mmCIF file with all atom_site columns, C-alpha atoms in Angstrom:
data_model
loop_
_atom_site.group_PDB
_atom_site.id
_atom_site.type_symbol
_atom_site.label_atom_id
_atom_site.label_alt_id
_atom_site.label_comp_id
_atom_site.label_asym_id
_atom_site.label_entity_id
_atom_site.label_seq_id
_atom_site.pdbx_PDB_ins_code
_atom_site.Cartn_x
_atom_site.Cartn_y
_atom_site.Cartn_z
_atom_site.occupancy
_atom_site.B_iso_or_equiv
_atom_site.pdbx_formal_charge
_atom_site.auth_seq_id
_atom_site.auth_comp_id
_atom_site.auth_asym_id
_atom_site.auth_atom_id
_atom_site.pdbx_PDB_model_num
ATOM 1   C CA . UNK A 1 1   ? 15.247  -0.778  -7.778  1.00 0.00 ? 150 UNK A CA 1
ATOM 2   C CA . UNK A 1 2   ? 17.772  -2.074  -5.708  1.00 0.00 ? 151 UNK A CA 1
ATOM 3   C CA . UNK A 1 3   ? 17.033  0.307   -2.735  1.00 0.00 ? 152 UNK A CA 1
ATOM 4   C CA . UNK A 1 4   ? 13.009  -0.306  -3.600  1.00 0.00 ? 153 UNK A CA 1
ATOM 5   C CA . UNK A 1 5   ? 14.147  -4.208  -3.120  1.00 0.00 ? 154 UNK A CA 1
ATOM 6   C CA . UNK A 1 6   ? 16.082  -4.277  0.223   1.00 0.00 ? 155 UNK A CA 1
ATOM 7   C CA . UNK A 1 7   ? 13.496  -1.680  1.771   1.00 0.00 ? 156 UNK A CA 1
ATOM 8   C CA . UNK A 1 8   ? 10.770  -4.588  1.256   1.00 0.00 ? 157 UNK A CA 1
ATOM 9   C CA . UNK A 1 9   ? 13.030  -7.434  2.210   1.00 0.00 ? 158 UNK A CA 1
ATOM 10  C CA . UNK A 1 10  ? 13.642  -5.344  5.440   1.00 0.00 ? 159 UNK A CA 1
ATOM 11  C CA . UNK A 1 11  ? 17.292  -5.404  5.333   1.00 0.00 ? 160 UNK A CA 1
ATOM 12  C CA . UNK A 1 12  ? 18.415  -2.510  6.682   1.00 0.00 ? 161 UNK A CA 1
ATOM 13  C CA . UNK A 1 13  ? 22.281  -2.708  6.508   1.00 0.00 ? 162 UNK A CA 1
ATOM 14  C CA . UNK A 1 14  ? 21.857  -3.203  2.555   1.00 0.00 ? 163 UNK A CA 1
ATOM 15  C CA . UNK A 1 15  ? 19.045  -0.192  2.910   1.00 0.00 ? 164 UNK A CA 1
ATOM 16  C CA . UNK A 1 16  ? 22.123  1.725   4.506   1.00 0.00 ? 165 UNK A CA 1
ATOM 17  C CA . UNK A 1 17  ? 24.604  0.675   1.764   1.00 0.00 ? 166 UNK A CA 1
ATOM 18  C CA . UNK A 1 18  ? 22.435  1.614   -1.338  1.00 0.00 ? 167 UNK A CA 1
ATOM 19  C CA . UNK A 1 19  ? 21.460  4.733   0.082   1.00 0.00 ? 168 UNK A CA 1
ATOM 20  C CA . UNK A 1 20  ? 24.822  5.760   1.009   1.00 0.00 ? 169 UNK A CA 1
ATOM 21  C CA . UNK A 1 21  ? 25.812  5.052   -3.145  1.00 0.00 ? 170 UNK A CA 1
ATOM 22  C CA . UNK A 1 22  ? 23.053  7.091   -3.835  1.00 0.00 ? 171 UNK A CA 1
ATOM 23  C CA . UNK A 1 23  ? 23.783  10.744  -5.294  1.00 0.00 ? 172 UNK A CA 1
ATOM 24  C CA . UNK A 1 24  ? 22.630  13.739  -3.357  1.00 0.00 ? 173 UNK A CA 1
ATOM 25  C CA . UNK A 1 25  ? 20.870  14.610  -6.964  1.00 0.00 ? 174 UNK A CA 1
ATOM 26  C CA . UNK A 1 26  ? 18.690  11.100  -6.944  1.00 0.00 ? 175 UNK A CA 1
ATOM 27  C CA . UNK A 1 27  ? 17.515  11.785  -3.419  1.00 0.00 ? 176 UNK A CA 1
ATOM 28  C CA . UNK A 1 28  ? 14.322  13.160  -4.140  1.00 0.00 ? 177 UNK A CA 1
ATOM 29  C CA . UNK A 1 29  ? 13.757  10.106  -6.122  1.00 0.00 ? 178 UNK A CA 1
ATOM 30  C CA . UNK A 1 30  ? 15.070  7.718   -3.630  1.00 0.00 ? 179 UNK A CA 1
ATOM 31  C CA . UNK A 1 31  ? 12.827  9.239   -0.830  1.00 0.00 ? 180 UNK A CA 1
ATOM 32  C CA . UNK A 1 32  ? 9.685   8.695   -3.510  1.00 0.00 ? 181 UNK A CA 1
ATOM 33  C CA . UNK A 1 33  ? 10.539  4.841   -3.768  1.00 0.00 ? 182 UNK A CA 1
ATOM 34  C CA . UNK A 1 34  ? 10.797  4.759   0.379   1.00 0.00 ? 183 UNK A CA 1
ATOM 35  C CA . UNK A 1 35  ? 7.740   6.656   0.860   1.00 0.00 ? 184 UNK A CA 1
ATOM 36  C CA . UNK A 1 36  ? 5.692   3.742   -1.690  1.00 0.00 ? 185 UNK A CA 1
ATOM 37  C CA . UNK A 1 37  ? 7.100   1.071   -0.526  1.00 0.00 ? 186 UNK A CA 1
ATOM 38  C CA . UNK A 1 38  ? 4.011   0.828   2.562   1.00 0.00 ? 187 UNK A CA 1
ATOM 39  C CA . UNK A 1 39  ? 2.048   0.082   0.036   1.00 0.00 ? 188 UNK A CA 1
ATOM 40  C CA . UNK A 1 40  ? 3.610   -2.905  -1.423  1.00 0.00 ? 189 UNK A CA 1
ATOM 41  C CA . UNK A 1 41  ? 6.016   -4.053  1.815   1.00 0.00 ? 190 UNK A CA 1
ATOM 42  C CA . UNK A 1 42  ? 3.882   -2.648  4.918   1.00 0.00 ? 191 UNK A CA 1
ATOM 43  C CA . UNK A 1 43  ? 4.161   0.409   7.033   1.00 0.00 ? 192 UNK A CA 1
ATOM 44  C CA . UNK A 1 44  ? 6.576   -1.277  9.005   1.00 0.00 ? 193 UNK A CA 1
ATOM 45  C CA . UNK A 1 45  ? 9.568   -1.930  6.644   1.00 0.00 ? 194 UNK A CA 1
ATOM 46  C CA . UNK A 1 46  ? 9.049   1.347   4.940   1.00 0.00 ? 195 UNK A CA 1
ATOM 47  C CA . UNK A 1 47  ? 9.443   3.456   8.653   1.00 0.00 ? 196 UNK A CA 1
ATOM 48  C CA . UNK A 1 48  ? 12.274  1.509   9.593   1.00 0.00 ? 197 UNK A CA 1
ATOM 49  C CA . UNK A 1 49  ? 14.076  2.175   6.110   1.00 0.00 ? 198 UNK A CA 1
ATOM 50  C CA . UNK A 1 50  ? 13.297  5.940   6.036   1.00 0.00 ? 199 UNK A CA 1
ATOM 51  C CA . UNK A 1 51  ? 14.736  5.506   9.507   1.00 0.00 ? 200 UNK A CA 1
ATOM 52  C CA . UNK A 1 52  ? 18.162  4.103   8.531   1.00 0.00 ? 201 UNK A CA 1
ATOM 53  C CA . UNK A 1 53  ? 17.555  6.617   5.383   1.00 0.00 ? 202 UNK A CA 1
ATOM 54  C CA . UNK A 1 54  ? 17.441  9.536   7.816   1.00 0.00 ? 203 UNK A CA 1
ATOM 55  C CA . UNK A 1 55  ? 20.462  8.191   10.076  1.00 0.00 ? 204 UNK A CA 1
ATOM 56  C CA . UNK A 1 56  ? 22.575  7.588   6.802   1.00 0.00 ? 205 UNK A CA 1
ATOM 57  C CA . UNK A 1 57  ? 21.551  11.625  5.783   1.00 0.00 ? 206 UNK A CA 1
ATOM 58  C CA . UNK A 1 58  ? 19.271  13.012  3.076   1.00 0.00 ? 207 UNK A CA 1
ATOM 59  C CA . UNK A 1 59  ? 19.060  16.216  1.622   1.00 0.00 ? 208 UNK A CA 1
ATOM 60  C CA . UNK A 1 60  ? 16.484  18.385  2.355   1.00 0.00 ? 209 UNK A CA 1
ATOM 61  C CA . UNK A 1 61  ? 14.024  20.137  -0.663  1.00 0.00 ? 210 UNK A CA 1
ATOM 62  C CA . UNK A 1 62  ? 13.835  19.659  -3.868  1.00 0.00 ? 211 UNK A CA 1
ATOM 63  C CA . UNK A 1 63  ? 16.961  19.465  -6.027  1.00 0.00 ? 212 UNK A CA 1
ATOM 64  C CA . UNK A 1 64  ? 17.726  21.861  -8.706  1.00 0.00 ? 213 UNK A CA 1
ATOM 65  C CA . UNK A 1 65  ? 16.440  21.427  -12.634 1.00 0.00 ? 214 UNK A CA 1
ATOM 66  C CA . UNK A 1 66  ? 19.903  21.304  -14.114 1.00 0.00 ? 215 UNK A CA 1
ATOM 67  C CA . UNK A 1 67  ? 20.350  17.430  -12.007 1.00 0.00 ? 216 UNK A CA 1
ATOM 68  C CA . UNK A 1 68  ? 17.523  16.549  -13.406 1.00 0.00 ? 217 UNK A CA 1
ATOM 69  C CA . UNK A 1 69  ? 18.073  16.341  -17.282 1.00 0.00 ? 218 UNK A CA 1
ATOM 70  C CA . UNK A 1 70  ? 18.679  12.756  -19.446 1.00 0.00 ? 219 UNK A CA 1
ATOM 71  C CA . UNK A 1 71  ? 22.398  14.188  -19.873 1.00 0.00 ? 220 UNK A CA 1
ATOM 72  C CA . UNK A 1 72  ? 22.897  13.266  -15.621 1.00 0.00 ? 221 UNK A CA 1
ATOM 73  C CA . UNK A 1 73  ? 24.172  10.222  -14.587 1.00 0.00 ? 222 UNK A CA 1
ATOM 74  C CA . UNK A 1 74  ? 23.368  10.961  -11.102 1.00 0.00 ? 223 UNK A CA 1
ATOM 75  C CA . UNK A 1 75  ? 19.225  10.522  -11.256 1.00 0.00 ? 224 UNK A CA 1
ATOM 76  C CA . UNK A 1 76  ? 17.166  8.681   -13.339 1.00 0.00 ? 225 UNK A CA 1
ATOM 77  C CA . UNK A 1 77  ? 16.412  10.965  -16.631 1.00 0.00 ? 226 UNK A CA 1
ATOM 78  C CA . UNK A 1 78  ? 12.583  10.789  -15.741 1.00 0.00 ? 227 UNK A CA 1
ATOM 79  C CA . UNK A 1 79  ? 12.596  11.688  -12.557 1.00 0.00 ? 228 UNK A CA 1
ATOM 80  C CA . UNK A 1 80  ? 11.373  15.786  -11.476 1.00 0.00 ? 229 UNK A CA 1
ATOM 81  C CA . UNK A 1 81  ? 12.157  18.157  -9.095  1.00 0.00 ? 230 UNK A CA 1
ATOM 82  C CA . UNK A 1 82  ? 10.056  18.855  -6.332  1.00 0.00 ? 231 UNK A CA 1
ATOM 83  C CA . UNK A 1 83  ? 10.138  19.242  -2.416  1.00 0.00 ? 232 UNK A CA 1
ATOM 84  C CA . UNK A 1 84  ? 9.826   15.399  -1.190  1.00 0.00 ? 233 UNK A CA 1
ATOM 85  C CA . UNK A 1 85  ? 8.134   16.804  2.036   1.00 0.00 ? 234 UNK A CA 1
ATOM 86  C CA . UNK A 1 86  ? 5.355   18.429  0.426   1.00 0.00 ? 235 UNK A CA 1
ATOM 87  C CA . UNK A 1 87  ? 2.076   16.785  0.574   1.00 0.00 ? 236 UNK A CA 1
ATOM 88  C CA . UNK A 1 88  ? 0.392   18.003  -2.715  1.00 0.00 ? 237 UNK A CA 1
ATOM 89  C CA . UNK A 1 89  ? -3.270  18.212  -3.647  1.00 0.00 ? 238 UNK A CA 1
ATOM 90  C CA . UNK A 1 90  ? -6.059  17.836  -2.364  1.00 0.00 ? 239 UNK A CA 1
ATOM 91  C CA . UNK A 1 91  ? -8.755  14.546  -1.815  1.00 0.00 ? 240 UNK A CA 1
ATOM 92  C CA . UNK A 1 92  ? -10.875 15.230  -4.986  1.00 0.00 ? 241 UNK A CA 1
ATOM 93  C CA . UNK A 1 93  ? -7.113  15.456  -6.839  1.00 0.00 ? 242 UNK A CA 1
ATOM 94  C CA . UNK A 1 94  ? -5.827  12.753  -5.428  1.00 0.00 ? 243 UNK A CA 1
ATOM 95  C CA . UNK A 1 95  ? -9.207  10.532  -6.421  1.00 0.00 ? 244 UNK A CA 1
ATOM 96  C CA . UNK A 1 96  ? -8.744  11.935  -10.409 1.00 0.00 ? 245 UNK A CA 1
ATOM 97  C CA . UNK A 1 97  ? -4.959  11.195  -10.775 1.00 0.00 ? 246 UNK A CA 1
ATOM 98  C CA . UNK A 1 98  ? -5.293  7.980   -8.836  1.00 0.00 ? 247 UNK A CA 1
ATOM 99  C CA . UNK A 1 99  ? -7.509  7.394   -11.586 1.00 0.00 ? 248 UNK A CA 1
ATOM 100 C CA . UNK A 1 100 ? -5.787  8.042   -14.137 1.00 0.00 ? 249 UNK A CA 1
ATOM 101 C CA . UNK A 1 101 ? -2.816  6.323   -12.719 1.00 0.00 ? 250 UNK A CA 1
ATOM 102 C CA . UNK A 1 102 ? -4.495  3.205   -11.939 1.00 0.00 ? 251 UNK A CA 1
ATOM 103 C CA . UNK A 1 103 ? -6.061  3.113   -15.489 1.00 0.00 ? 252 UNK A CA 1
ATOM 104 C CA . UNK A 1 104 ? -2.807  3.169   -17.189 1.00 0.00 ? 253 UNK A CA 1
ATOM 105 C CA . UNK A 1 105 ? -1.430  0.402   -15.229 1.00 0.00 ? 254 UNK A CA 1
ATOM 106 C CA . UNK A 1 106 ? -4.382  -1.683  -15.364 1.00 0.00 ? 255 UNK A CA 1
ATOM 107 C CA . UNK A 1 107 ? -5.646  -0.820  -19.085 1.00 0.00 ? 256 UNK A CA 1
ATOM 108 C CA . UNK A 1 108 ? -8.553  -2.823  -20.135 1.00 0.00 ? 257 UNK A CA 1
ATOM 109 C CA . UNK A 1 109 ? -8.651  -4.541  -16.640 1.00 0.00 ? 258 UNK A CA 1
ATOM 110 C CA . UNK A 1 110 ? -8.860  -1.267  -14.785 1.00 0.00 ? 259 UNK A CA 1
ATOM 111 C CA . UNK A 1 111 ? -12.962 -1.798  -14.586 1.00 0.00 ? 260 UNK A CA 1
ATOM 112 C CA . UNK A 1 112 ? -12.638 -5.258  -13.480 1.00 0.00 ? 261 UNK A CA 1
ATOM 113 C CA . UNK A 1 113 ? -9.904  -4.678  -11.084 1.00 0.00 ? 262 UNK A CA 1
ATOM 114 C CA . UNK A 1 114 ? -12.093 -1.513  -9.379  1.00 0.00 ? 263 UNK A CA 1
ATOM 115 C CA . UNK A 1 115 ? -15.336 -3.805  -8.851  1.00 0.00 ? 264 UNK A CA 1
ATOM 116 C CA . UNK A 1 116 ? -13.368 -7.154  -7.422  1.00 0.00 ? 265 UNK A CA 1
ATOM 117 C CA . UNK A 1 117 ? -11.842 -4.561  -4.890  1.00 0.00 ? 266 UNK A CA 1
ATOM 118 C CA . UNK A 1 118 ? -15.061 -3.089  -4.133  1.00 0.00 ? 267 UNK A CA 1
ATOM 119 C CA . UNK A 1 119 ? -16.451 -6.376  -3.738  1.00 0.00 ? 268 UNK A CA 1
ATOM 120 C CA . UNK A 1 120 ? -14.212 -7.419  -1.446  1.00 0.00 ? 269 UNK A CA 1
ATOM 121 C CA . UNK A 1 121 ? -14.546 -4.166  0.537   1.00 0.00 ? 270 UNK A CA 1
ATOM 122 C CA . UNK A 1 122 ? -15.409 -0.402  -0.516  1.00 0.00 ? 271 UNK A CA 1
ATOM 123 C CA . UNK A 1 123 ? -13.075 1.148   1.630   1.00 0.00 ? 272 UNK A CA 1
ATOM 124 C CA . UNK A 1 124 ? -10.228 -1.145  0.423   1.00 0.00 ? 273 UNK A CA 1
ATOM 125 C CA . UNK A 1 125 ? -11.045 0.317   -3.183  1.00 0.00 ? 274 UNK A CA 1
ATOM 126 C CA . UNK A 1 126 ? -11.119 4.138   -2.075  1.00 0.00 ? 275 UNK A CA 1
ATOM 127 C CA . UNK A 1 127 ? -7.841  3.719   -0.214  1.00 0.00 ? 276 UNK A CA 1
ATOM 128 C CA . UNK A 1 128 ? -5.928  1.579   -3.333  1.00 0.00 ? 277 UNK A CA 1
ATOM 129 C CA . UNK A 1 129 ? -7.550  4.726   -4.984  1.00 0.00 ? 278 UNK A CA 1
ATOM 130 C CA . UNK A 1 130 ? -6.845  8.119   -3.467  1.00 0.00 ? 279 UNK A CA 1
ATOM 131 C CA . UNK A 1 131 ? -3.889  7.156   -1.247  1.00 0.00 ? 280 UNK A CA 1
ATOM 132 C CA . UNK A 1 132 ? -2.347  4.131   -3.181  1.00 0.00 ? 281 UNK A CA 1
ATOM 133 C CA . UNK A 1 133 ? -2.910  5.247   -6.759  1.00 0.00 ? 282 UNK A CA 1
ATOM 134 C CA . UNK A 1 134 ? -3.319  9.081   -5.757  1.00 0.00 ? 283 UNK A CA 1
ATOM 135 C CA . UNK A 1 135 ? -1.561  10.469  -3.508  1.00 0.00 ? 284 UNK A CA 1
ATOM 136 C CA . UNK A 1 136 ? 1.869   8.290   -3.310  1.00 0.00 ? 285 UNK A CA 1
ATOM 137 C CA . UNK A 1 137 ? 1.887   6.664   -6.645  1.00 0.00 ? 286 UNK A CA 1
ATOM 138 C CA . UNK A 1 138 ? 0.915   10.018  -8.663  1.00 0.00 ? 287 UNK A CA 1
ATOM 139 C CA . UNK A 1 139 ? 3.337   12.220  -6.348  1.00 0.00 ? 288 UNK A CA 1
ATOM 140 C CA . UNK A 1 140 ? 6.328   13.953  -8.685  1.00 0.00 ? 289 UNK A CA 1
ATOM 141 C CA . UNK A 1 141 ? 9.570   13.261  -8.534  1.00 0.00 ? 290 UNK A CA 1
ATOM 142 C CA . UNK A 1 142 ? 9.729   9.513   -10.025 1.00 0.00 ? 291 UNK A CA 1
ATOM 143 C CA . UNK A 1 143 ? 7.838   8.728   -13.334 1.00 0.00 ? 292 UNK A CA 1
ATOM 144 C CA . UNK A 1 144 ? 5.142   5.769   -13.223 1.00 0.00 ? 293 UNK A CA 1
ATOM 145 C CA . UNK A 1 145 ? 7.654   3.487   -15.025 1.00 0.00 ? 294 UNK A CA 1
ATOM 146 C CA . UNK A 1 146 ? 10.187  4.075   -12.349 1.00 0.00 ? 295 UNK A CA 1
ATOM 147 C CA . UNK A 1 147 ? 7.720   3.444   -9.617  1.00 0.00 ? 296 UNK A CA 1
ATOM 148 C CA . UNK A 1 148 ? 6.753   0.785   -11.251 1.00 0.00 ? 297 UNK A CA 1
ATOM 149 C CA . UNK A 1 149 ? 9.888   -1.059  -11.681 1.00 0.00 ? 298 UNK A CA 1
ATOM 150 C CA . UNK A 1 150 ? 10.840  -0.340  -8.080  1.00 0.00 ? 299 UNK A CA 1
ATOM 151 C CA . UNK A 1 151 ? 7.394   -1.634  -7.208  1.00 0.00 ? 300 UNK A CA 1
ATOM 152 C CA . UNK A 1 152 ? 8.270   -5.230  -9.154  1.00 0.00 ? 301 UNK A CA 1
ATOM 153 C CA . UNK A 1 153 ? 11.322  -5.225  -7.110  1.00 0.00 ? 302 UNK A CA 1
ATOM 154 C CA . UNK A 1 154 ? 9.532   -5.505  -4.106  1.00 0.00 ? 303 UNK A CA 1
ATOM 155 C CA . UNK A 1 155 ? 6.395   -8.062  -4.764  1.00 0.00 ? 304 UNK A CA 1
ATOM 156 C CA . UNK A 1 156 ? 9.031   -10.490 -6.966  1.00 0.00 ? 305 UNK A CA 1
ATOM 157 C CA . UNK A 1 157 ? 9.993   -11.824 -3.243  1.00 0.00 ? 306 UNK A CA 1
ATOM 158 C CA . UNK A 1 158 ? 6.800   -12.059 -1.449  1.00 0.00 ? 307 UNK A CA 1
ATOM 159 C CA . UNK A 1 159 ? 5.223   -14.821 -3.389  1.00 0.00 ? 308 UNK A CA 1
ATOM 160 C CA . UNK A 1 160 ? 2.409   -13.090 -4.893  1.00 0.00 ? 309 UNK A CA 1
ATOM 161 C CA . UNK A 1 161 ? 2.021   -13.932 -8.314  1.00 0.00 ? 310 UNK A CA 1
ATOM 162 C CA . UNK A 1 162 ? -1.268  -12.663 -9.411  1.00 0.00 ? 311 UNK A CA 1
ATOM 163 C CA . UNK A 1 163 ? -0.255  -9.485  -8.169  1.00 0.00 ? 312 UNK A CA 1
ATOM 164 C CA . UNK A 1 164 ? 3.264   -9.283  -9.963  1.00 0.00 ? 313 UNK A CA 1
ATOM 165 C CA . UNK A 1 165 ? 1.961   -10.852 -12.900 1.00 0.00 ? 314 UNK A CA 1
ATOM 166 C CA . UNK A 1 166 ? -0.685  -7.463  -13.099 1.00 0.00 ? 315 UNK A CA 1
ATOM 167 C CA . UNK A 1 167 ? 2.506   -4.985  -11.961 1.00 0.00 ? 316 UNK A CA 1
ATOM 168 C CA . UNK A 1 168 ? 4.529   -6.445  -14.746 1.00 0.00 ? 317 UNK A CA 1
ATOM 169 C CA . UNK A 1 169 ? 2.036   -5.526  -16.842 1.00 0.00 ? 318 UNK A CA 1
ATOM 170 C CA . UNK A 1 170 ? 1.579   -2.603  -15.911 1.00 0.00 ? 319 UNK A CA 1
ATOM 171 C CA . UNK A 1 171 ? 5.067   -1.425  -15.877 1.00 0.00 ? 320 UNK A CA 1
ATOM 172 C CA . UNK A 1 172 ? 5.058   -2.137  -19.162 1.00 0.00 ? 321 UNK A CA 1
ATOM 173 C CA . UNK A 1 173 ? 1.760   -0.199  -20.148 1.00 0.00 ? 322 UNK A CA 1
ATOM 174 C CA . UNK A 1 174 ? 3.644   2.860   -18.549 1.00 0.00 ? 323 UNK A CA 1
ATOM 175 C CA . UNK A 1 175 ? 7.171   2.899   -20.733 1.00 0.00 ? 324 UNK A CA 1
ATOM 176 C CA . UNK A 1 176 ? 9.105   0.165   -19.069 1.00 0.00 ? 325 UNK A CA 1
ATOM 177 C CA . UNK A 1 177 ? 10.623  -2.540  -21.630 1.00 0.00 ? 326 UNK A CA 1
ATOM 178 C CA . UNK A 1 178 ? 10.410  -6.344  -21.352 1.00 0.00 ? 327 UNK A CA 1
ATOM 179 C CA . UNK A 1 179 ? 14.639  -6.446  -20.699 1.00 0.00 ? 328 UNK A CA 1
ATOM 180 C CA . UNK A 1 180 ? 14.375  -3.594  -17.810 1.00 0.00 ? 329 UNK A CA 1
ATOM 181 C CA . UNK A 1 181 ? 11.451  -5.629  -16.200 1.00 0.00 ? 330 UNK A CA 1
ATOM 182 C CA . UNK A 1 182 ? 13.355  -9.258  -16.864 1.00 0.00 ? 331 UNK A CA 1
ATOM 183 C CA . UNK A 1 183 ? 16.427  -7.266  -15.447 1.00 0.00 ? 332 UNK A CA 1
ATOM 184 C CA . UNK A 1 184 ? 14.777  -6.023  -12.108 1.00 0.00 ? 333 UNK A CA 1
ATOM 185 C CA . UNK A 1 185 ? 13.277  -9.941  -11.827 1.00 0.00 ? 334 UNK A CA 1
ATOM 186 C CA . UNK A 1 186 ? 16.498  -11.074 -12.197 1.00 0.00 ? 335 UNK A CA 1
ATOM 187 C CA . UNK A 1 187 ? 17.906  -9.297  -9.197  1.00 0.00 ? 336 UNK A CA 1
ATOM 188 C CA . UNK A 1 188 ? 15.601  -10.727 -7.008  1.00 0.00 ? 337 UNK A CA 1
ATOM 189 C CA . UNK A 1 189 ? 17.682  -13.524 -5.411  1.00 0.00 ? 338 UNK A CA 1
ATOM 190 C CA . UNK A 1 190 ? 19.739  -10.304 -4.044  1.00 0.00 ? 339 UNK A CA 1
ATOM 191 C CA . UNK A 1 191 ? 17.746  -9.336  -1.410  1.00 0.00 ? 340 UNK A CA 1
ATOM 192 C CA . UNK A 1 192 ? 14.918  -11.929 -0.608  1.00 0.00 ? 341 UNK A CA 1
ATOM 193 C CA . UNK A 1 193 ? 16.842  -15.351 -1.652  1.00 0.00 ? 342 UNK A CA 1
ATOM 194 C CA . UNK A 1 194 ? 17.158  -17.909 -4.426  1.00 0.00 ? 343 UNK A CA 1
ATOM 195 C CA . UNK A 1 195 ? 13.791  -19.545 -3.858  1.00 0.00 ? 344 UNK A CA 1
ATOM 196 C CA . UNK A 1 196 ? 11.829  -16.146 -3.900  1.00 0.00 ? 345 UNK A CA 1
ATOM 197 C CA . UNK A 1 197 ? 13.908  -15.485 -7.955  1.00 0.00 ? 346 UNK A CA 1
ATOM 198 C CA . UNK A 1 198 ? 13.114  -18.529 -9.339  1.00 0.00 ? 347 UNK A CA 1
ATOM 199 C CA . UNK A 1 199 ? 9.110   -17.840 -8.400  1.00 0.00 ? 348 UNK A CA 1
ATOM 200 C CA . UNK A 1 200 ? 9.738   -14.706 -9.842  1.00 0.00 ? 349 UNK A CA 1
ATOM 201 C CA . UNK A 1 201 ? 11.251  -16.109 -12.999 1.00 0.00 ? 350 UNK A CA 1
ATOM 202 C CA . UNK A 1 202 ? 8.286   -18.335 -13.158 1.00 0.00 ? 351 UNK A CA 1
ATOM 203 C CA . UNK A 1 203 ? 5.740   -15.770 -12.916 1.00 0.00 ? 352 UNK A CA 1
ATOM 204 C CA . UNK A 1 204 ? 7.258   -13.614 -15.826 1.00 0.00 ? 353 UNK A CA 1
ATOM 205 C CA . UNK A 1 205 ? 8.181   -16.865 -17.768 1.00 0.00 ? 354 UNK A CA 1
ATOM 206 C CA . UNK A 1 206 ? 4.428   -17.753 -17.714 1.00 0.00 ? 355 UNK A CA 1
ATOM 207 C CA . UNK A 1 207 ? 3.342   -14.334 -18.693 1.00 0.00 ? 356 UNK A CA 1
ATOM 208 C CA . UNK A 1 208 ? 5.717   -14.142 -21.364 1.00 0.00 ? 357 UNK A CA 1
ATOM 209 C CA . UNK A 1 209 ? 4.734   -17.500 -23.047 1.00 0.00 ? 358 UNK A CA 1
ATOM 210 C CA . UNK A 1 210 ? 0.601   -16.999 -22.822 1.00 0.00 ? 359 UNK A CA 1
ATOM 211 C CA . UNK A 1 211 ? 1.534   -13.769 -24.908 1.00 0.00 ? 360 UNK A CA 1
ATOM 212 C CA . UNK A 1 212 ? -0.910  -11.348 -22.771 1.00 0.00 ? 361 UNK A CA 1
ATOM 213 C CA . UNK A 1 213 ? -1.593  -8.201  -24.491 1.00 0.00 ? 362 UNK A CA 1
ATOM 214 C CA . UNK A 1 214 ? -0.592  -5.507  -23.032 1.00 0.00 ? 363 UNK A CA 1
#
């Protein structure tokens, strides 16, 4: 999460630094939180850190199964081997397992959420769909709760509560507990500043006290 973070804050030195403390056997995983963060940061920050990624060196293919058990403390335990530069699937696949994705993020506001985005614009809701949800977010290699996480990391310093209040929900839904979410919130001030934690704070402070159901 701390990579995830200073990839959307755009700092590139720190990008540099947390990728050269990164394992060979966590690269894979590492190059799955780069490649998401366009979604949630912009294309922009997430080329320039896979640039700085590629300068600093990553290995190529997939790593091998016996780095990738709970018993390594190289990589995180749910993360799976695979090729980072293959582009699974197909579009119809993509569509079902962004599905499915989205749905166990959103839970019982999945329906709601799909007709306010198609509201706003259908082609907004296809893309949040197949490539958002589909065919980044559904990708092996890092577990939904992982993504997740890493994904909290980044919106917790672009002042966008409605949306971190739903991905802090939905980190949840997939696996991740309320101290590894408070945890990632409360590394915030790291990478995007004092101001941007304490909105962050806020935001999960509030959510925490209305009692949502999850």
């Amino acid at each position: 999460t701390f990579l995830s973070a200073s990839i959307g804050a755009g700092r590139l030195h720190d990008v540099a630094r947390d990728w050269q403390h990164l394992p060979l056997s966590a690269h894979t995983a590492g190059m799955e939180v780069a490649l998401q963060a366009h979604l949630f940061a912009g294309f922009a920050r997430a080329i320039n850190a896979l640039a700085t990624i590629h300068r600093v060196g990553v290995l190529e293919g997939s790593v091998p199964d016996v780095t990738m058990t709970s018993s390594s403390d190289d990589v995180p335990c749910d993360a799976t081997p695979h090729d980072w530069r293959l582009d699974l699937h197909s579009d119809d696949a993509w569509r079902t397992e962004g599905q499915e994705a989205c749905a166990q993020i959103y839970g019982k506001g999945y329906d709601k959420l799909r007709k306010r985005m198609s509201d706003m614009h259908p082609v907004l809701d296809s893309m949040m769909i197949e490539n958002g949800y589909g065919r980044v977010m559904s990708r092996p290699g890092l577990s939904l709760r992982l993504r997740e996480l890493c994904v909290l990391a980044i919106l917790a310093g672009q002042d966008v509560a409605p949306q971190l209040n739903s991905h802090i929900r939905g980190a949840m839904r997939v696996g991740a507990t309320h101290e590894e979410v408070e945890a990632v919130l409360q590394q915030t001030g790291l990478a995007w500043g004092e101001e941007a934690h304490l909105q962050a704070m806020a935001t999960f402070e509030t959510l925490q006290s209305a009692r949502y159901g999850l």
